[in-house]
Coordinates of C-alpha atoms and ligand atoms in Angstrom, one line a residue:
X251 CA 0.1 -0.1 -0.2
X252 CA 2.5 2.4 1.1
X253 CA 4.6 1.8 -2.2
X254 CA 1.3 2.5 -4.2
X255 CA 0.8 5.7 -2.3
X256 CA 4.5 6.7 -2.8
X257 CA 4.3 5.9 -6.6
X258 CA 1.4 7.9 -7.2
X259 CA 2.9 10.8 -5.4
X260 CA 6.0 10.3 -7.5
X261 CA 3.8 10.4 -10.6
X262 CA 2.2 13.4 -9.2
X263 CA 5.7 15.1 -8.8
X264 CA 7.2 14.1 -11.8
X265 CA 4.6 14.0 -14.7
X266 CA 3.4 16.7 -16.6
X267 CA -0.6 16.7 -16.2
X268 CA -3.2 18.3 -18.3
X269 CA -6.0 19.4 -16.3
X270 CA -9.9 20.1 -17.4
X271 CA -10.8 23.6 -16.5
X272 CA -14.3 22.5 -15.9
X273 CA -13.0 20.2 -13.1
X274 CA -10.5 22.8 -11.9
X275 CA -12.5 26.2 -11.6
X276 CA -14.8 27.1 -8.8
X277 CA -18.4 27.6 -9.2
X278 CA -17.9 31.1 -9.0
X279 CA -15.3 31.0 -11.8
X280 CA -17.6 29.1 -14.0
X281 CA -20.2 31.5 -13.5
X282 CA -18.1 34.4 -14.4
X283 CA -16.8 32.5 -17.5
X284 CA -20.6 32.1 -18.5
X285 CA -21.3 36.0 -18.3
X286 CA -18.2 36.8 -20.1
X287 CA -19.2 34.3 -23.0
X288 CA -22.9 35.8 -23.3
X289 CA -21.1 39.0 -24.2
X290 CA -18.7 37.8 -26.4
X291 CA -21.4 35.8 -28.5
X292 CA -23.5 39.3 -28.6
X293 CA -20.1 40.9 -29.7
X294 CA -19.4 38.3 -32.4
X295 CA -23.0 38.4 -33.8
X296 CA -22.5 42.1 -34.8
X297 CA -18.8 41.5 -35.7
X298 CA -18.7 39.4 -38.9
X299 CA -16.2 41.4 -40.8
X300 CA -13.2 43.2 -39.7
X301 CA -14.5 46.6 -40.5
X302 CA -17.7 45.5 -38.2
X303 CA -15.1 44.4 -35.7
X304 CA -13.0 47.8 -35.6
X305 CA -16.3 49.7 -35.6
X306 CA -17.5 47.9 -32.4
X307 CA -14.3 48.3 -31.0
X308 CA -14.4 51.9 -31.4
X309 CA -18.0 52.0 -30.0
X310 CA -16.7 50.4 -26.9
X311 CA -13.8 52.4 -26.3
X312 CA -15.5 55.7 -27.4
X313 CA -17.2 55.7 -23.9
X314 CA -13.9 54.8 -22.0
X315 CA -12.1 57.9 -22.6
X316 CA -9.6 56.7 -25.4
X317 CA -8.2 59.3 -27.8
X318 CA -7.2 59.1 -31.5
X319 CA -3.3 59.3 -31.2
X320 CA -3.8 61.4 -34.4
X321 CA -5.4 64.1 -32.9
X322 CA -3.1 63.7 -29.8
X323 CA -0.2 64.1 -32.1
X324 CA -1.8 67.2 -34.2
X325 CA -2.7 68.8 -30.8
X326 CA 1.0 68.3 -29.8
X327 CA -0.5 66.7 -26.6
X328 CA 1.8 64.6 -23.7
X329 CA 1.0 61.6 -22.8
X330 CA 0.6 60.3 -19.0
X331 CA 0.5 57.0 -17.4
X332 CA -3.1 56.0 -17.5
X333 CA -4.1 57.8 -20.8
X334 CA -5.8 55.5 -23.2
X335 CA -5.0 56.1 -26.8
X336 CA -5.8 54.4 -30.4
X337 CA -5.1 54.4 -34.0
X338 CA -7.3 53.1 -36.8
X339 CA -6.1 52.4 -40.3
X340 CA -8.5 52.1 -43.3
X341 CA -11.4 51.0 -40.8
X342 CA -9.8 47.6 -40.8
X343 CA -7.1 47.4 -38.2
X344 CA -6.8 49.2 -35.0
X345 CA -4.4 49.1 -32.2
X346 CA -5.1 50.4 -28.6
X347 CA -2.8 51.3 -25.7
X348 CA -2.9 52.3 -22.1
X349 CA 0.0 54.5 -21.1
X350 CA 1.7 52.7 -18.0
X351 CA 3.7 54.1 -14.9
X352 CA 6.8 52.9 -16.3
X353 CA 8.7 55.0 -19.1
X354 CA 7.7 53.4 -22.6
X355 CA 11.7 52.4 -22.9
X356 CA 11.2 49.7 -20.4
X357 CA 9.1 47.9 -23.1
X358 CA 5.4 47.3 -23.7
X359 CA 3.2 44.3 -22.9
X360 CA 1.2 43.7 -26.0
X361 CA -1.2 41.1 -27.4
X362 CA -1.6 40.9 -31.1
X363 CA -4.4 39.0 -33.1
X364 CA -6.0 39.3 -36.1
X365 CA -9.8 40.3 -36.9
X366 CA -10.5 38.9 -40.4
X367 CA -11.5 35.5 -40.9
X368 CA -11.9 33.0 -44.2
X369 CA -15.0 34.2 -46.0
X370 CA -16.2 34.7 -49.6
X371 CA -15.4 37.8 -51.2
X372 CA -17.4 39.7 -54.2
X373 CA -15.6 40.0 -57.3
X374 CA -15.3 43.3 -58.5
X375 CA -18.2 42.8 -61.1
X376 CA -20.0 39.8 -59.1
X377 CA -23.7 40.4 -60.8
X378 CA -25.0 38.2 -63.6
X379 CA -27.9 36.0 -64.6
X380 CA -28.0 32.8 -65.6
X381 CA -31.1 30.6 -66.5
X382 CA -33.5 32.8 -64.8
X383 CA -31.6 32.9 -61.4
X384 CA -29.1 36.2 -60.5
X385 CA -25.8 35.4 -59.1
X386 CA -23.2 37.0 -57.6
X387 CA -19.7 35.8 -58.4
X388 CA -17.3 35.5 -55.4
X389 CA -13.4 35.0 -54.8
X390 CA -12.7 33.0 -51.6
X391 CA -10.7 34.5 -49.1
X392 CA -8.2 32.5 -46.8
X393 CA -8.3 28.7 -46.6
X394 CA -11.5 27.6 -46.9
X395 CA -12.8 24.1 -47.6
X396 CA -15.2 24.9 -50.3
X397 CA -17.8 22.2 -49.8
X398 CA -18.8 24.0 -46.5
X399 CA -20.1 26.9 -48.3
X400 CA -22.6 25.5 -50.3
X401 CA -26.3 24.7 -49.5
X402 CA -25.7 26.8 -46.3
X403 CA -27.6 30.3 -45.3
X404 CA -25.3 33.3 -46.2
X405 CA -25.5 36.6 -45.6
X406 CA -23.6 40.0 -47.3
X407 CA -21.7 42.2 -45.3
X408 CA -19.7 45.4 -46.5
X409 CA -19.2 48.6 -48.2
X410 CA -19.9 50.4 -51.5
X411 CA -18.7 53.8 -52.4
X412 CA -21.3 55.3 -54.6
X413 CA -20.8 57.6 -57.6
X414 CA -21.1 60.8 -55.5
X415 CA -18.4 59.8 -53.0
X416 CA -21.0 58.6 -50.1
X417 CA -20.2 55.2 -48.4
X418 CA -23.0 52.9 -48.1
X419 CA -23.0 50.0 -45.6
X420 CA -24.5 46.7 -46.6
X421 CA -26.0 44.1 -44.4
X422 CA -28.5 41.6 -45.1
X423 CA -29.2 38.4 -43.6
X424 CA -28.6 39.0 -40.0
X425 CA -32.0 40.1 -39.0
X426 CA -34.8 37.5 -38.2
X427 CA -36.9 38.6 -41.2
X428 CA -34.1 39.3 -43.6
X429 CA -33.5 37.0 -46.7
X430 CA -30.5 34.9 -46.8
X431 CA -28.4 33.8 -49.7
X432 CA -27.1 30.2 -50.8
X433 CA -24.9 28.6 -53.1
X434 CA -26.4 25.6 -54.9
X435 CA -24.7 22.1 -54.7
X436 CA -25.6 19.2 -57.1
X437 CA -28.2 16.5 -55.8
X438 CA -26.6 13.3 -54.9
X439 CA -28.5 11.8 -57.5
X440 CA -26.6 13.4 -60.0
X441 CA -23.6 13.5 -57.8
X442 CA -21.8 11.1 -60.2
X443 CA -19.0 13.2 -61.6
X444 CA -18.6 15.3 -58.2
X445 CA -18.0 12.2 -56.2
X446 CA -15.3 11.1 -58.6
X447 CA -13.3 14.1 -57.9
X448 CA -11.1 14.5 -54.4
X449 CA -12.7 17.0 -51.7
X450 CA -10.4 19.8 -52.6
X451 CA -11.7 19.7 -56.6
X452 CA -15.4 18.6 -55.7
X453 CA -16.7 22.5 -55.5
X454 CA -14.5 24.5 -58.2
X455 CA -13.9 28.0 -56.9
X456 CA -15.8 29.5 -60.0
X457 CA -18.6 27.3 -58.7
X458 CA -19.0 29.4 -55.6
X459 CA -21.7 31.8 -57.1
X460 CA -24.4 33.3 -54.6
X461 CA -28.1 33.0 -55.4
X462 CA -29.3 36.5 -55.0
X463 CA -32.5 36.7 -56.7
X464 CA -35.0 34.8 -58.9
X465 CA -38.0 36.9 -60.0
X466 CA -38.0 38.5 -63.3
X467 CA -38.9 42.1 -63.5
X468 CA -42.6 42.6 -65.1
X469 CA -43.4 44.6 -68.2
X470 CA -40.2 43.8 -69.7
X471 CA -39.0 42.1 -72.7
X472 CA -35.4 40.7 -73.1
X473 CA -32.6 39.1 -71.4
X474 CA -31.2 40.0 -67.8
X475 CA -35.0 40.4 -66.4
X476 CA -33.9 38.8 -62.9
X477 CA -30.7 40.8 -62.9
X478 CA -32.7 44.0 -63.5
X479 CA -35.0 43.1 -60.5
X480 CA -32.0 42.9 -58.2
X481 CA -30.4 46.1 -59.4
X482 CA -33.9 47.9 -59.2
X483 CA -34.0 46.5 -55.6
X484 CA -30.5 47.5 -54.5
X485 CA -30.9 50.8 -56.2
X486 CA -33.8 51.5 -54.2
X487 CA -32.5 50.5 -50.9
X488 CA -28.6 51.8 -51.2
X489 CA -29.0 54.0 -54.3
X490 CA -26.3 52.1 -56.1
X491 CA -25.7 51.3 -59.7
X492 CA -23.7 48.0 -60.9
X493 CA -20.8 49.8 -61.6
X494 CA -20.2 50.9 -57.8
X495 CA -19.4 47.4 -57.2
X496 CA -16.0 48.1 -58.3
X497 CA -15.6 50.5 -55.5
X498 CA -16.6 47.9 -52.8
X499 CA -15.5 45.4 -50.3
X500 CA -18.4 43.1 -49.6
X501 CA -18.0 39.8 -47.8
X502 CA -20.3 36.7 -48.1
X503 CA -20.3 35.2 -44.4
X504 CA -22.5 32.7 -42.9
X505 CA -25.7 34.1 -41.7
X506 CA -25.6 31.6 -38.6
X507 CA -25.3 33.3 -35.0
X508 CA -23.3 32.2 -32.2
X509 CA -25.0 29.5 -30.4
X510 CA -24.2 27.3 -27.1
X511 CA -23.3 23.8 -28.2
X512 CA -24.1 20.7 -26.3
X513 CA -27.0 19.9 -23.8
X514 CA -24.8 21.2 -21.1
X515 CA -23.8 24.4 -22.8
X516 CA -20.1 24.1 -22.5
X517 CA -19.1 25.1 -26.1
X518 CA -20.0 28.0 -28.2
X519 CA -20.4 27.4 -31.9
X520 CA -19.8 30.3 -34.2
X521 CA -18.6 31.8 -37.5
X522 CA -15.1 33.6 -37.0
X523 CA -13.7 32.7 -33.7
X524 CA -10.7 32.5 -35.7
X525 CA -9.7 35.1 -34.7
X526 CA -12.2 37.3 -33.3
X527 CA -12.1 35.0 -29.9
X528 CA -8.6 36.3 -29.1
X529 CA -8.9 39.8 -30.3
X530 CA -12.3 40.0 -28.0
X531 CA -10.4 38.4 -24.9
X532 CA -7.6 40.8 -25.9
X533 CA -9.8 43.6 -25.8
X534 CA -11.6 42.7 -22.4
X535 CA -8.3 42.1 -20.9
X536 CA -6.6 45.4 -22.0
X537 CA -9.8 47.4 -20.9
X538 CA -10.0 45.6 -17.2
X539 CA -6.5 45.5 -16.6
X540 CA -6.6 49.5 -16.8
X541 CA -3.4 51.3 -15.6
X542 CA -0.6 48.6 -15.3
X543 CA 3.1 49.0 -14.6
X544 CA 4.1 49.0 -18.2
X545 CA 2.1 50.4 -21.1
X546 CA -0.2 47.6 -22.5
X547 CA -1.2 47.4 -26.3
X548 CA -3.6 45.5 -28.0
X549 CA -2.9 45.0 -31.9
X550 CA -6.1 44.2 -34.0
X551 CA -4.6 43.0 -37.5
X552 CA -6.2 42.4 -40.6
X553 CA -5.1 39.7 -43.6
X554 CA -3.8 37.4 -41.6
X555 CA -5.7 34.8 -43.3
X556 CA -3.9 35.5 -46.6
X557 CA -0.6 36.1 -45.2
X558 CA -0.9 39.4 -43.0
X559 CA 0.0 41.3 -46.2
X560 CA -1.1 44.9 -47.5
X561 CA -1.2 48.2 -45.5
X562 CA -3.6 46.7 -42.7
X563 CA -1.6 43.3 -42.4
X564 CA 0.8 42.6 -39.6
X565 CA 3.6 42.9 -42.1
X566 CA 2.9 46.3 -42.5
X567 CA 4.6 49.0 -40.4
X568 CA 1.3 50.1 -38.7
X569 CA 2.6 48.8 -35.3
X570 CA 5.7 50.4 -35.4
X571 CA 4.0 53.8 -36.5
X572 CA 1.7 53.4 -33.3
X573 CA 4.3 52.9 -30.9
X574 CA 6.5 55.8 -32.7
X575 CA 3.4 58.0 -32.2
X576 CA 3.1 57.1 -28.6
X577 CA 6.8 57.4 -28.0
X578 CA 6.8 61.0 -29.6
X579 CA 4.2 61.8 -27.1
X580 CA 5.6 60.6 -24.2
X581 CA 9.2 62.0 -24.5
X582 CA 11.0 65.2 -25.3
X583 CA 13.0 63.8 -27.8
X584 CA 12.0 60.6 -29.8
X585 CA 14.6 58.9 -32.1
X586 CA 14.6 55.7 -34.2
X587 CA 17.1 54.0 -32.2
X588 CA 14.9 54.0 -28.7
X589 CA 12.0 53.1 -31.1
X590 CA 13.8 50.0 -32.0
X591 CA 15.0 49.3 -28.4
X592 CA 11.5 49.7 -27.1
X593 CA 10.7 46.7 -29.6
X594 CA 13.7 44.7 -28.3
X595 CA 12.2 45.3 -24.7
X596 CA 8.6 44.2 -25.5
X597 CA 6.9 41.0 -25.2
X598 CA 3.9 40.1 -27.1
X599 CA 1.4 37.6 -26.7
X600 CA 0.1 36.5 -30.4
X601 CA -3.3 35.5 -29.7
X602 CA -4.4 33.1 -32.1
X603 CA -6.6 29.9 -32.4
X604 CA -5.2 26.2 -32.2
X605 CA -6.5 23.1 -33.3
X606 CA -8.3 21.1 -30.9
X607 CA -7.7 17.3 -30.8
X608 CA -10.6 16.1 -32.8
X609 CA -12.0 12.6 -31.8
X610 CA -13.4 12.1 -35.2
X611 CA -10.2 12.8 -36.9
X612 CA -7.5 11.3 -34.4
X613 CA -5.0 10.4 -37.2
X614 CA -4.2 14.2 -37.7
X615 CA -3.0 14.5 -34.2
X616 CA -0.3 13.7 -32.2
X617 CA -2.1 13.0 -28.8
X618 CA 1.0 14.2 -26.5
X619 CA 1.4 17.5 -28.1
X620 CA -2.3 18.5 -28.9
X621 CA -4.5 21.0 -27.3
X622 CA -7.8 19.7 -26.0
X623 CA -11.2 21.6 -25.8
X624 CA -11.6 22.4 -21.9
X625 CA -8.2 22.2 -20.8
X626 CA -7.6 25.7 -21.0
X627 CA -5.8 28.4 -22.8
X628 CA -3.4 26.9 -25.3
X629 CA 0.3 27.9 -25.6
X630 CA 2.2 27.1 -28.5
X631 CA 5.9 27.3 -28.6
X632 CA 6.1 27.6 -32.5
X633 CA 3.9 27.0 -35.2
X634 CA 4.8 26.6 -39.1
X635 CA 4.8 23.8 -41.3
X636 CA 7.1 20.8 -42.2
X637 CA 10.4 21.3 -40.4
X638 CA 9.1 24.3 -38.4
X639 CA 9.1 26.2 -41.8
X640 CA 7.8 29.7 -41.3
X641 CA 7.5 29.3 -37.6
X642 CA 8.5 32.1 -35.0
X643 CA 9.7 29.6 -32.0
X644 CA 9.5 31.0 -28.8
X645 CA 12.6 30.7 -26.6
X646 CA 12.9 28.7 -23.4
X647 CA 13.2 31.7 -21.3
X648 CA 10.1 33.3 -22.7
X649 CA 8.3 30.1 -22.2
X650 CA 9.4 30.0 -18.7
X651 CA 8.3 33.5 -17.9
X652 CA 4.8 32.9 -19.3
X653 CA 4.1 29.6 -18.0
X654 CA 5.3 30.4 -14.7
X655 CA 3.0 33.5 -14.8
X656 CA 0.3 31.3 -15.6
X657 CA 0.7 29.0 -13.0
X658 CA 1.4 31.6 -10.4
X659 CA -2.0 33.0 -10.9
X660 CA -3.6 29.7 -11.5
X661 CA -4.8 30.0 -14.9
X662 CA -5.5 26.8 -16.6
X663 CA -3.1 26.6 -19.6
X664 CA -2.2 23.5 -22.0
X665 CA 0.6 23.1 -24.3
X666 CA 0.5 22.1 -27.7
X667 CA 1.3 22.1 -31.5
X668 CA -0.8 22.2 -34.8
X669 CA -1.5 18.7 -35.3
X670 CA 0.9 15.9 -36.6
X671 CA 4.4 16.8 -38.0
X672 CA 4.0 16.8 -41.7
X673 CA 0.5 16.7 -41.7
X674 CA -0.1 20.3 -42.6
X675 CA 0.5 23.3 -40.7
X676 CA -0.2 27.2 -40.4
X677 CA 1.3 30.2 -39.1
X678 CA 0.3 33.3 -37.1
X679 CA 1.4 37.0 -36.9
X680 CA 3.9 36.0 -34.4
X681 CA 6.7 36.1 -36.9
X682 CA 5.8 39.5 -38.1
X683 CA 6.1 40.7 -34.6
X684 CA 9.3 38.7 -34.0
X685 CA 10.9 40.6 -37.0
X686 CA 10.6 43.8 -35.2
X687 CA 12.6 42.1 -32.4
X688 CA 9.6 41.6 -29.8
X689 CA 9.8 38.5 -27.7
X690 CA 6.5 36.8 -28.9
X691 CA 4.9 33.5 -28.1
X692 CA 1.7 32.1 -29.5
X693 CA -1.4 31.8 -27.1
X694 CA -4.5 31.2 -28.0
X695 CA -7.8 29.0 -28.0
X696 CA -8.3 25.6 -29.2
X697 CA -10.9 25.2 -31.7
X698 CA -12.7 22.2 -33.7
X699 CA -14.3 23.2 -37.1
X700 CA -11.5 25.8 -37.6
X701 CA -12.2 27.7 -40.9
X702 CA -15.6 26.2 -41.2
X703 CA -18.7 28.2 -41.2
X704 CA -19.5 27.2 -37.5
X705 CA -16.2 26.9 -35.4
X706 CA -16.6 25.4 -32.2
X707 CA -14.6 26.9 -28.8
X708 CA -15.0 25.9 -25.0
X709 CA -16.4 28.7 -22.8
X710 CA -13.6 27.8 -20.1
X711 CA -10.9 28.0 -22.4
X712 CA -12.3 31.3 -23.5
X713 CA -12.4 32.7 -20.2
X714 CA -8.9 31.4 -19.5
X715 CA -7.5 33.0 -22.5
X716 CA -9.1 36.1 -21.4
X717 CA -7.4 35.9 -17.7
X718 CA -4.3 34.9 -19.3
X719 CA -4.0 38.1 -21.3
X720 CA -5.3 40.2 -18.4
X721 CA -2.7 38.7 -15.9
X722 CA 0.2 39.5 -18.7
X723 CA -0.8 42.8 -19.1
X724 CA -0.8 43.2 -15.3
X725 CA 2.4 41.5 -14.7
X726 CA 5.8 43.4 -15.1
Ligands
LIG810 MN1 -5.8 32.9 -36.6
LIG811 MN1 -7.3 31.1 -39.5

């Protein structure tokens, strides 16, 4: 008996053990997690595009005394500890900071994530008619499995600039009585040719055409009578003409709302968890941490799903610009070397989702190094594919700092990597932060169904991720 007890103790002392957060958290914490997640679901439902996420973030921080850094710069304002600032670019990316008690030259505690999600974009000239149906041509954005997007209700979100320069917001398919849109798929009875193809090719990209209308305009002869109905309705509602689609960014997204999943309501199913889940938890963490010792910063980037490219992606110098602006307003003499130094002294948690171990697809995972739903916030030392290609590999020193911080604050966390080696792979914005000298590690929430129209996350993992970011901001 004694020996058995000793062995048990030895195991407890020597082995790494994953903890299920539902088991470990107190009833009060689980209650807090539920409240937190109710707000998250609401925010997600109104933030289905990067523009909407930026808009809603501005709405939240507008009430909390955040000031535009551009205005502060123009007014030659000096920033004091506790001052809250933001910089937004092209309505698609935004960074927020709360000036800390220590000088900026001590470094910044940053959380970086992305607010774009895989979707279908409309082509510049999307509208056409085919056999009495009006259709919209799309160009998919990010890594989607195309067969997920057919025969499922879709909504239309975006902006169009009209001839007179007015910007029109489009949002159809979200309200209870709104119509939705759909891409047709071939019935199984006639799917012989489709079944013969592999999954990747079963739905060709050029077949991702969305049905937008079917009623021909009356009292009209000639072709394109359904297309004319659609254009007439769009013109009546938004004042647009077909040419205006050229000056537009319109996204086709699932019209599904965020829902509790499971009879015990432990999971949230939604479109766009990746990566609004880390963006939202980061936002709440920054706001609730408030004035900290170091300056705290949240960077919500765009275009991550297509490689963080463009002037709103994490490869742009937006983050550096943001930090430079802050620095210039907190010091007498700002110089480039100081700014580099600030970057090298800063730490970023790159908040992004990870693949949760999937009981239906065990073969894609290596169970020792997977993250699991419900076992807390995931820490990924590196991402990448193959032989760590394209990875930002966090140092052991940083891993120690972050995991110790989580343990000291009783935050349930788990280590993992993205599936089996050579099974695939992926990246985050971590490597672009690392390029600036920032110490960075990937931290985020395990998902099932990643990049599908209905992604799944565990409520306790979401709450742990929020606490992880908050404790990180509050720490030295
Ligand atoms: Mn992501
Ligand atoms: Mn993604």
